Coordinates of C-alpha atoms in Angstrom, one line a residue:
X1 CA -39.0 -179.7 -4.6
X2 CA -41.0 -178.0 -1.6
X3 CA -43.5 -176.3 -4.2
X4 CA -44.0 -179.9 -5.7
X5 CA -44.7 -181.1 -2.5
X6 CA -46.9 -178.5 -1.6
X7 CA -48.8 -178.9 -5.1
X8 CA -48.7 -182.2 -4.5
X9 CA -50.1 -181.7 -1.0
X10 CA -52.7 -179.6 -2.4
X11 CA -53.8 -181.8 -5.4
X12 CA -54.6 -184.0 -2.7
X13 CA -56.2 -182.1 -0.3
X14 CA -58.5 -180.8 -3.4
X15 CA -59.8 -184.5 -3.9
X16 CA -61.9 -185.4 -1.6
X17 CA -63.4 -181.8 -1.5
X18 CA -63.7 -181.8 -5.2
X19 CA -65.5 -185.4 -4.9
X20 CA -67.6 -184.3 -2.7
X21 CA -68.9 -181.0 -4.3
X22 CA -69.2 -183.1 -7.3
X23 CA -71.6 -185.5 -5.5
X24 CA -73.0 -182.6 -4.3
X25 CA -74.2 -181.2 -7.9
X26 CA -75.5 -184.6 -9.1
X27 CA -77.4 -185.3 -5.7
X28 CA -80.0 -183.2 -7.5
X29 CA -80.2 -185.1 -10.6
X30 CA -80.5 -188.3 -8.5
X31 CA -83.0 -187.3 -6.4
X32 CA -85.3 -186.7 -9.3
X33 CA -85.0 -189.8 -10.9
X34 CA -85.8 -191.9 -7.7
X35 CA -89.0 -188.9 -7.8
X36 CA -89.4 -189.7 -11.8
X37 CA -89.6 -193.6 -11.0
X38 CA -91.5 -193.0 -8.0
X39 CA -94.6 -190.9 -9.4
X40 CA -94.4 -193.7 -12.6
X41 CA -94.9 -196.3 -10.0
X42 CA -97.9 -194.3 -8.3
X43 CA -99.5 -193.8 -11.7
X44 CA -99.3 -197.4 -12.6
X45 CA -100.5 -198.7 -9.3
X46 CA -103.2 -195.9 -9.7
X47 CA -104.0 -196.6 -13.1
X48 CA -104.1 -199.8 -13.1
X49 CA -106.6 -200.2 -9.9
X50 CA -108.7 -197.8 -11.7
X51 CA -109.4 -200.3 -14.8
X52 CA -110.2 -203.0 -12.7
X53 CA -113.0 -201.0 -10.5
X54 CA -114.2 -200.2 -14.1
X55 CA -114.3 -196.2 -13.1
X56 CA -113.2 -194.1 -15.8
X57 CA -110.6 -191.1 -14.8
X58 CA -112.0 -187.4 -15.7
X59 CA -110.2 -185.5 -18.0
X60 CA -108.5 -183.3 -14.7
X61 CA -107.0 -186.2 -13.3
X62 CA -105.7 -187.2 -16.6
X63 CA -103.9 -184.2 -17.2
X64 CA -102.9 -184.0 -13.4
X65 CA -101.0 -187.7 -13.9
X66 CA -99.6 -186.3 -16.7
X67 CA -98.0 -183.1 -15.3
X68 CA -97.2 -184.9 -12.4
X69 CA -95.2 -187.1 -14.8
X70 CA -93.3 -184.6 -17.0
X71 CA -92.5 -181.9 -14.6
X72 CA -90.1 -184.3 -12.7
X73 CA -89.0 -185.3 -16.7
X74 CA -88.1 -182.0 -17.4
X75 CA -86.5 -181.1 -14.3
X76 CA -83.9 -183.6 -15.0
X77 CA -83.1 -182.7 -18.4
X78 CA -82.8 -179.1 -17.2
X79 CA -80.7 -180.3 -14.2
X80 CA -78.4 -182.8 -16.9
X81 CA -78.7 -179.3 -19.7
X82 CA -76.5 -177.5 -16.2
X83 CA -74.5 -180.0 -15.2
X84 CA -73.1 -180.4 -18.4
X85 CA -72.8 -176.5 -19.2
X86 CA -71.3 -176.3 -16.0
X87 CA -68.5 -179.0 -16.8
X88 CA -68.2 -177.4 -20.3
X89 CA -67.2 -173.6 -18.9
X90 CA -65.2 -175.5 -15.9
X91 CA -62.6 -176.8 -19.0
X92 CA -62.6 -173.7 -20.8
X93 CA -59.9 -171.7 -21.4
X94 CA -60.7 -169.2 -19.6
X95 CA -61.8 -170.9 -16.8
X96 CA -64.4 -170.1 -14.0
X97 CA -67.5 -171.4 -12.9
X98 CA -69.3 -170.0 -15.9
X99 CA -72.3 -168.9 -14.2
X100 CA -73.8 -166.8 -17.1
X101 CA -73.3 -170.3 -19.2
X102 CA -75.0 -172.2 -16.8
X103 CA -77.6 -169.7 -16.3
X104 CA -78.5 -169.0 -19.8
X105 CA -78.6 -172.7 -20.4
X106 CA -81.1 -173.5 -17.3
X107 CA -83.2 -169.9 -18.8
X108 CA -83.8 -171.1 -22.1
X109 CA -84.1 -175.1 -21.2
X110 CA -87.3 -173.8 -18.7
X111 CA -88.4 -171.6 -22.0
X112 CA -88.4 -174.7 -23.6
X113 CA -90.5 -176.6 -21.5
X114 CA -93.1 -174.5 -20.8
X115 CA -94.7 -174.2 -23.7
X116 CA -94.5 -177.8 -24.5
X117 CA -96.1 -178.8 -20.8
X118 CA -99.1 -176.5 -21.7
X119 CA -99.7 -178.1 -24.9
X120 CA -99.5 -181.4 -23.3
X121 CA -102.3 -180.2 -20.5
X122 CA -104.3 -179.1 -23.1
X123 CA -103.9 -182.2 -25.3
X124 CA -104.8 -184.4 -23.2
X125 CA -107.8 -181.9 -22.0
X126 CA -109.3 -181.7 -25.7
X127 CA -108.6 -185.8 -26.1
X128 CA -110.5 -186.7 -22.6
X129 CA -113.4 -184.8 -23.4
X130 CA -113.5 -186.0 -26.5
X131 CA -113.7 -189.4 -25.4
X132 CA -116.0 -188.9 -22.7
X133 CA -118.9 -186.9 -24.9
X134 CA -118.7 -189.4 -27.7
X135 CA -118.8 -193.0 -25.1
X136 CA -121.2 -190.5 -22.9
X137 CA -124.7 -191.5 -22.7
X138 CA -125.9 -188.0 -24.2
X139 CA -124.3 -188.8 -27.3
X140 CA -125.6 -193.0 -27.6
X141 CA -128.9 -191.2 -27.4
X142 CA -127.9 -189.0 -29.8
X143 CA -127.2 -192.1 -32.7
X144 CA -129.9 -194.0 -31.1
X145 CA -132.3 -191.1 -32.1
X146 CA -130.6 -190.4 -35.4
X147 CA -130.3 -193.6 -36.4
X148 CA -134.0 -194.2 -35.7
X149 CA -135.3 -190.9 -37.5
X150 CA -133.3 -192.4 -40.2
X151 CA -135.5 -195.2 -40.0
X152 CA -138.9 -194.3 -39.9
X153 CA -137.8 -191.9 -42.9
X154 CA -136.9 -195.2 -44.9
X155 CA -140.3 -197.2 -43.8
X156 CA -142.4 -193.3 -44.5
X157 CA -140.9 -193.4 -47.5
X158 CA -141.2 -197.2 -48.1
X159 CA -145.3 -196.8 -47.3
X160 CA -145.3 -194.0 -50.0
X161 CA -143.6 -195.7 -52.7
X162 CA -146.0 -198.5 -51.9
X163 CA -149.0 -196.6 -51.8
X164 CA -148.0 -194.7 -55.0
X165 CA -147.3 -197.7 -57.1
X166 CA -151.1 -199.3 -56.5
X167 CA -152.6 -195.9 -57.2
X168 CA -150.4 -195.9 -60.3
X169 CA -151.8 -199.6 -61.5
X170 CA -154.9 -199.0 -60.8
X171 CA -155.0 -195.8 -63.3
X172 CA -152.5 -197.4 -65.7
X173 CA -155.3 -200.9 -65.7
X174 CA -158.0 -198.5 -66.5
X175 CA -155.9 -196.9 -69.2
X176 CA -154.9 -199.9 -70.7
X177 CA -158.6 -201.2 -70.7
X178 CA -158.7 -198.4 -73.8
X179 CA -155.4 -198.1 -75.4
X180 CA -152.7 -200.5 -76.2
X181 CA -149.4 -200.4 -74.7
X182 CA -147.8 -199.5 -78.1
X183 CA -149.8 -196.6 -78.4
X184 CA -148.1 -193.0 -78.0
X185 CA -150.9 -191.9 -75.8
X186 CA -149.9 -194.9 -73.4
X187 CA -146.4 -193.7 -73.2
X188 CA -147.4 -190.0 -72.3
X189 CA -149.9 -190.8 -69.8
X190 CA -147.4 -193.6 -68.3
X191 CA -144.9 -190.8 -68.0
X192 CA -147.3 -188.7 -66.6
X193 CA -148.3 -191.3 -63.9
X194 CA -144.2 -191.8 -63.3
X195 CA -143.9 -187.8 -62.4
X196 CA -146.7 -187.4 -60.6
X197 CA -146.1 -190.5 -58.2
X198 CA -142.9 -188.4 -57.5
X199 CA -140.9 -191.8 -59.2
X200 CA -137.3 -192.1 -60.8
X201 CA -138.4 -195.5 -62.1
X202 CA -141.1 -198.1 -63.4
X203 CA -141.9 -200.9 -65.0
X204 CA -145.0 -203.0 -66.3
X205 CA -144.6 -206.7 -66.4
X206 CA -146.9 -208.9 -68.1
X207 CA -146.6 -212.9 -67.7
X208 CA -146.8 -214.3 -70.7
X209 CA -149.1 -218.0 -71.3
X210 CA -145.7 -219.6 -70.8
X211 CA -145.4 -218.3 -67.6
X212 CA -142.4 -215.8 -68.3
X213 CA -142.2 -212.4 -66.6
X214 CA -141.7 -209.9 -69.7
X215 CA -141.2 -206.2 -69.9
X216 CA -144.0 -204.4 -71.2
X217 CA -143.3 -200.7 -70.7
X218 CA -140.7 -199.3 -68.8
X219 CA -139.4 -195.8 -67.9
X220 CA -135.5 -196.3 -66.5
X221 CA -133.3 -193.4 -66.8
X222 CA -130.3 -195.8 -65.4
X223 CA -131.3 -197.7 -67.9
X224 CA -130.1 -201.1 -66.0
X225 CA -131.4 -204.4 -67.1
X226 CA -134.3 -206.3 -66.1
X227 CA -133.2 -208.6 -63.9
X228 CA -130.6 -206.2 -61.9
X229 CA -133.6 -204.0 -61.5
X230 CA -136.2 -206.9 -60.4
X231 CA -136.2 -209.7 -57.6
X232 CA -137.3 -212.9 -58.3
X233 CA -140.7 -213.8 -57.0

């Protein structure tokens, strides 16, 4: 009866100390969720006053509000990753604090992070810059002075084309002045005219006394019809 008192005595004396070393242990854990709600608060306040001065963040401070953000993260999981090895090697059989346990599991839960904290710093690095060089003003000039090259390339070439094709009916006119259309001699020289001019297609068109457009001669390797090819007057 004494040593059931005693045991009883000394089950309760353990309580409050065991309460209190387990508040102890999960003090940490609380204290860096208020932090993890804390800095999210501080980053939205932050963020959001940002977007409404109309400043854009550099890619640093990205990647500083993001660190700042997962570190906390991570030290809770590692913190949750002990606690519960620590609880796991407390009911054990073969009891102890399983300290190896505990620190194996905390050893390989900061291995863990690392490598996945750099990747996001550098993510969000590469993805920043990104952004800025291609809404940067270096690279609007950039498309501004492509897309304009591109453009005097299509009206150069336009002018050309142009140019080629009145050279080409004035020599066919002359031609034709001498031969008929249906002659083979017409047909060589047109292809002639067609190669020279630097053309991949061409077309003579003769309006009839009715007043319909007809193909005279014609030199179409797509071989499309007539009216895909011309637009009406």
């Amino acid at each position: 009866m004494e040593q059931a008192a005693s045991l009883t005595r000394d089950s309760d004396s353990d309580g409050p100390d065991a309460r209190a070393s387990g508040w102890q242990f999960a003090a940490p854990e609380y204290y860096t969720l208020a932090l993890i709600v804390s800095v999210a608060i501080a980053t939205y306040i932050f963020v959001t006053g940002a977007s409404q001065s109309e400043r854009l963040l550099t890619p640093p401070l990205v990647a500083a509000i993001m660190v700042a953000n997962l570190v906390p993260a991570m030290t809770l999981i590692v913190l949750i990753g002990s606690r519960f090895a620590r609880a796991r090697a407390a009911w054990s059989m073969g009891g102890g604090n399983g300290r190896l346990h505990v620190r194996l599991v905390q050893l390989f839960s900061l291995i863990a992070a690392a490598p996945t904290l750099l990747v996001v710093i550098f993510a969000s690095l590469l993805f920043q810059y990104g952004v800025d060089f291609w809404f940067s003003d270096r690279s609007r000039g950039m498309f501004e002075n492509a897309a304009s090259l591109a453009e005097g390339y299509y009206q150069e070439n336009q002018r050309e084309v142009g140019a080629n094709t009145v050279a080409m009916a004035e020599d066919l006119g002359a031609f034709l002045e001498r031969v008929p259309t249906d002659d083979p001699k017409f047909s060589n020289y047109y292809f002639q005219q067609v190669v020279v001019r630097s053309l991949n297609e061409s077309a003579i068109i003769e309006i009839g006394a009715d007043g319909v457009a007809r193909t005279a001669a014609m030199i179409d390797p797509d071989n499309r019809a007539a009216e895909n090819r011309l637009s009406p007057a």
